[in-house]
mmCIF file of C-alpha atoms and ligand atoms in Angstrom:
data_model
loop_
_atom_site.group_PDB
_atom_site.id
_atom_site.type_symbol
_atom_site.label_atom_id
_atom_site.label_comp_id
_atom_site.label_asym_id
_atom_site.label_seq_id
_atom_site.Cartn_x
_atom_site.Cartn_y
_atom_site.Cartn_z
ATOM 1 C CA MET A 1 -33.154 -3.995 -74.833
ATOM 2 C CA SER A 2 -35.372 -1.113 -75.840
ATOM 3 C CA ASP A 3 -39.024 -1.378 -74.860
ATOM 4 C CA ASP A 4 -40.290 -2.376 -78.259
ATOM 5 C CA VAL A 5 -37.883 -3.922 -80.724
ATOM 6 C CA ILE A 6 -39.288 -5.395 -83.912
ATOM 7 C CA ALA A 7 -37.321 -8.324 -85.308
ATOM 8 C CA LEU A 8 -37.346 -9.239 -88.976
ATOM 9 C CA ALA A 9 -36.289 -12.519 -90.551
ATOM 10 C CA SER A 10 -36.575 -13.983 -94.023
ATOM 11 C CA ASP A 11 -35.136 -16.632 -96.251
ATOM 12 C CA HIS A 12 -33.582 -15.774 -99.634
ATOM 13 C CA ALA A 13 -37.050 -15.519 -101.220
ATOM 14 C CA GLY A 14 -38.093 -12.785 -98.819
ATOM 15 C CA ILE A 15 -35.122 -10.440 -98.684
ATOM 16 C CA ALA A 16 -36.520 -7.644 -100.864
ATOM 17 C CA LEU A 17 -39.739 -7.374 -98.873
ATOM 18 C CA LYS A 18 -37.897 -7.753 -95.550
ATOM 19 C CA THR A 19 -35.602 -4.872 -96.520
ATOM 20 C CA ALA A 20 -38.499 -2.668 -97.607
ATOM 21 C CA LEU A 21 -40.397 -3.354 -94.382
ATOM 22 C CA ALA A 22 -37.299 -2.752 -92.245
ATOM 23 C CA ASP A 23 -36.904 0.623 -93.956
ATOM 24 C CA GLU A 24 -40.553 1.386 -93.287
ATOM 25 C CA LEU A 25 -40.223 0.464 -89.617
ATOM 26 C CA LYS A 26 -37.165 2.697 -89.234
ATOM 27 C CA ARG A 27 -39.000 5.522 -90.992
ATOM 28 C CA LEU A 28 -41.773 5.142 -88.427
ATOM 29 C CA GLY A 29 -39.215 5.346 -85.629
ATOM 30 C CA HIS A 30 -39.179 1.713 -84.513
ATOM 31 C CA ALA A 31 -36.096 -0.084 -83.255
ATOM 32 C CA VAL A 32 -35.365 -2.950 -85.636
ATOM 33 C CA LEU A 33 -33.441 -6.203 -85.213
ATOM 34 C CA ASP A 34 -32.558 -7.910 -88.498
ATOM 35 C CA LEU A 35 -32.086 -11.653 -87.978
ATOM 36 C CA GLY A 36 -31.135 -12.313 -91.614
ATOM 37 C CA THR A 37 -30.771 -13.750 -94.097
ATOM 38 C CA ASP A 38 -28.579 -11.110 -95.690
ATOM 39 C CA THR A 39 -27.760 -12.448 -99.139
ATOM 40 C CA SER A 40 -29.539 -14.087 -102.039
ATOM 41 C CA ALA A 41 -27.794 -17.400 -101.321
ATOM 42 C CA SER A 42 -30.320 -20.175 -100.821
ATOM 43 C CA VAL A 43 -31.078 -20.921 -97.165
ATOM 44 C CA ASP A 44 -33.652 -23.006 -95.295
ATOM 45 C CA TYR A 45 -36.681 -21.037 -94.079
ATOM 46 C CA PRO A 46 -37.081 -23.065 -90.826
ATOM 47 C CA ASP A 47 -33.761 -21.699 -89.552
ATOM 48 C CA TYR A 48 -35.097 -18.142 -89.815
ATOM 49 C CA GLY A 49 -38.449 -18.945 -88.255
ATOM 50 C CA PHE A 50 -36.511 -20.525 -85.382
ATOM 51 C CA ARG A 51 -34.331 -17.406 -85.084
ATOM 52 C CA MET A 52 -37.474 -15.336 -84.653
ATOM 53 C CA ALA A 53 -38.737 -17.644 -81.908
ATOM 54 C CA ALA A 54 -35.390 -17.367 -80.121
ATOM 55 C CA ALA A 55 -35.332 -13.565 -80.323
ATOM 56 C CA LEU A 56 -38.819 -13.365 -78.803
ATOM 57 C CA ALA A 57 -37.945 -15.894 -76.105
ATOM 58 C CA ASP A 58 -34.775 -14.197 -74.920
ATOM 59 C CA GLY A 59 -36.237 -10.688 -75.017
ATOM 60 C CA ARG A 60 -34.194 -9.244 -77.878
ATOM 61 C CA ALA A 61 -37.479 -8.445 -79.607
ATOM 62 C CA THR A 62 -41.097 -7.968 -78.603
ATOM 63 C CA ARG A 63 -42.739 -8.410 -82.000
ATOM 64 C CA GLY A 64 -41.674 -9.723 -85.364
ATOM 65 C CA VAL A 65 -42.030 -9.766 -89.122
ATOM 66 C CA LEU A 66 -41.320 -12.916 -91.136
ATOM 67 C CA VAL A 67 -41.037 -13.207 -94.909
ATOM 68 C CA CYS A 68 -40.430 -16.123 -97.235
ATOM 69 C CA GLY A 69 -41.668 -16.840 -100.738
ATOM 70 C CA THR A 70 -45.184 -17.669 -99.589
ATOM 71 C CA GLY A 71 -44.928 -16.843 -95.886
ATOM 72 C CA ILE A 72 -46.140 -20.358 -95.196
ATOM 73 C CA GLY A 73 -42.981 -22.263 -94.344
ATOM 74 C CA ILE A 74 -41.388 -19.603 -92.176
ATOM 75 C CA SER A 75 -44.603 -19.020 -90.192
ATOM 76 C CA ILE A 76 -45.051 -22.756 -89.636
ATOM 77 C CA ALA A 77 -41.481 -22.902 -88.341
ATOM 78 C CA ALA A 78 -41.941 -20.028 -85.889
ATOM 79 C CA ASN A 79 -45.291 -21.387 -84.709
ATOM 80 C CA ARG A 80 -43.612 -24.599 -83.515
ATOM 81 C CA TYR A 81 -42.960 -22.583 -80.339
ATOM 82 C CA ALA A 82 -45.823 -21.921 -77.941
ATOM 83 C CA TRP A 83 -44.923 -18.292 -77.303
ATOM 84 C CA VAL A 84 -45.066 -17.414 -80.998
ATOM 85 C CA ARG A 85 -48.355 -16.467 -82.595
ATOM 86 C CA ALA A 86 -47.345 -15.817 -86.173
ATOM 87 C CA ALA A 87 -50.153 -14.819 -88.524
ATOM 88 C CA LEU A 88 -49.700 -15.160 -92.271
ATOM 89 C CA CYS A 89 -51.488 -12.180 -93.777
ATOM 90 C CA HIS A 90 -52.299 -11.336 -97.373
ATOM 91 C CA ASP A 91 -54.560 -8.371 -96.652
ATOM 92 C CA VAL A 92 -55.136 -5.548 -94.197
ATOM 93 C CA THR A 93 -58.273 -7.067 -92.658
ATOM 94 C CA SER A 94 -56.339 -10.197 -91.636
ATOM 95 C CA ALA A 95 -53.675 -7.981 -90.105
ATOM 96 C CA ARG A 96 -56.309 -6.261 -87.977
ATOM 97 C CA LEU A 97 -58.110 -9.441 -86.945
ATOM 98 C CA CYS A 98 -54.927 -11.316 -86.053
ATOM 99 C CA ARG A 99 -54.296 -8.610 -83.484
ATOM 100 C CA GLU A 100 -57.862 -8.230 -82.227
ATOM 101 C CA HIS A 101 -58.688 -11.935 -81.969
ATOM 102 C CA ASN A 102 -55.381 -13.801 -81.793
ATOM 103 C CA ASP A 103 -53.001 -11.322 -80.144
ATOM 104 C CA ALA A 104 -50.513 -12.222 -82.881
ATOM 105 C CA ASN A 105 -46.981 -11.174 -81.997
ATOM 106 C CA VAL A 106 -45.548 -11.910 -85.440
ATOM 107 C CA ILE A 107 -46.881 -11.057 -88.883
ATOM 108 C CA ALA A 108 -45.760 -13.141 -91.850
ATOM 109 C CA PHE A 109 -45.825 -12.271 -95.539
ATOM 110 C CA GLY A 110 -45.164 -14.072 -98.805
ATOM 111 C CA GLU A 111 -42.991 -11.909 -100.994
ATOM 112 C CA ARG A 112 -44.126 -13.791 -104.090
ATOM 113 C CA LEU A 113 -47.781 -13.211 -103.216
ATOM 114 C CA ILE A 114 -48.272 -9.749 -101.755
ATOM 115 C CA GLY A 115 -47.637 -6.271 -103.117
ATOM 116 C CA ILE A 116 -45.443 -3.874 -101.211
ATOM 117 C CA GLU A 117 -48.199 -1.317 -100.591
ATOM 118 C CA VAL A 118 -50.532 -3.906 -99.078
ATOM 119 C CA ALA A 119 -47.700 -5.310 -96.976
ATOM 120 C CA ARG A 120 -46.777 -1.857 -95.668
ATOM 121 C CA GLU A 121 -50.377 -1.052 -94.763
ATOM 122 C CA ALA A 122 -50.893 -4.466 -93.179
ATOM 123 C CA LEU A 123 -47.762 -3.909 -91.108
ATOM 124 C CA HIS A 124 -49.023 -0.508 -89.927
ATOM 125 C CA VAL A 125 -52.338 -2.036 -88.896
ATOM 126 C CA PHE A 126 -50.622 -4.970 -87.194
ATOM 127 C CA LEU A 127 -48.501 -2.581 -85.128
ATOM 128 C CA THR A 128 -51.317 -0.257 -84.095
ATOM 129 C CA THR A 129 -54.261 -2.586 -83.449
ATOM 130 C CA PRO A 130 -54.749 -3.673 -79.824
ATOM 131 C CA PHE A 131 -55.793 -7.141 -78.693
ATOM 132 C CA ALA A 132 -59.541 -7.175 -78.003
ATOM 133 C CA GLY A 133 -59.178 -9.462 -74.957
ATOM 134 C CA ASP A 134 -62.422 -10.666 -73.341
ATOM 135 C CA ARG A 135 -63.520 -14.032 -74.836
ATOM 136 C CA HIS A 136 -60.479 -14.026 -77.095
ATOM 137 C CA ALA A 137 -58.119 -14.085 -74.114
ATOM 138 C CA ARG A 138 -59.309 -17.550 -73.041
ATOM 139 C CA ARG A 139 -58.695 -18.896 -76.529
ATOM 140 C CA VAL A 140 -55.281 -17.301 -76.851
ATOM 141 C CA ASP A 141 -54.329 -18.758 -73.453
ATOM 142 C CA LYS A 142 -55.183 -22.202 -74.814
ATOM 143 C CA LEU A 143 -52.842 -21.682 -77.738
ATOM 144 C CA GLY A 144 -49.984 -21.386 -75.280
ATOM 145 C CA ALA A 145 -50.743 -24.646 -73.497
ATOM 146 C CA PRO A 146 -51.843 -27.327 -75.971
ATOM 147 C CA PRO A 147 -52.794 -30.705 -74.500
ATOM 148 C CA GLN A 148 -50.743 -33.758 -75.406
ATOM 149 C CA ALA A 149 -52.200 -35.325 -78.540
ATOM 150 C CA PRO A 150 -53.559 -38.523 -76.873
ATOM 151 C CA SER A 151 -55.776 -36.456 -74.557
ATOM 152 C CA VAL A 152 -57.398 -34.457 -77.335
ATOM 153 C CA SER A 153 -61.032 -35.513 -77.630
HETATM 154 C C1 RB5 B 201 -38.140 -21.063 -101.179
HETATM 155 O O1 RB5 B 201 -38.012 -21.375 -102.535
HETATM 156 C C2 RB5 B 201 -39.578 -21.228 -100.744
HETATM 157 O O2 RB5 B 201 -39.921 -22.582 -100.703
HETATM 158 C C3 RB5 B 201 -39.811 -20.588 -99.400
HETATM 159 O O3 RB5 B 201 -39.438 -19.241 -99.464
HETATM 160 C C4 RB5 B 201 -41.221 -20.590 -98.881
HETATM 161 O O4 RB5 B 201 -42.119 -20.150 -99.840
HETATM 162 C C5 RB5 B 201 -41.656 -21.827 -98.202
HETATM 163 O O5 RB5 B 201 -42.742 -21.889 -97.592
#
């Protein structure tokens, strides 16, 4: 595995934006892992969110980009796994804050909702903004170890 591989995954409703963002990542010199889908045939977005979680877990990728029609379903799917912090972003400010405050390792977009220029810029910011740490680190640690529901007060 290279040091920093960026995985991309989408359902059928996110292919055009996934392809454009993969091209952008390659243009910027990043190693890219495309987890599909590859055709316009209808697929189920959870399967692709789960693929992203698997790629991060087994070390094939260090960060990721998810796309579906809204970005909602595929980010929910990936976030079922404690090691995934997928942030659905519609603007550049969210892309910055999800890195600074949440140490997001995946950015998600809705192809039906965001323009390509905003998505490209948000991706740049996501990739270049460091985690702010400090008080945010304690909160991010808690995300990785949620209590069982009955003990939540
Ligand atoms: C597919 O039609 C659509 O439901 C999906 O891409 C996504 O928007 C779900 O959250």
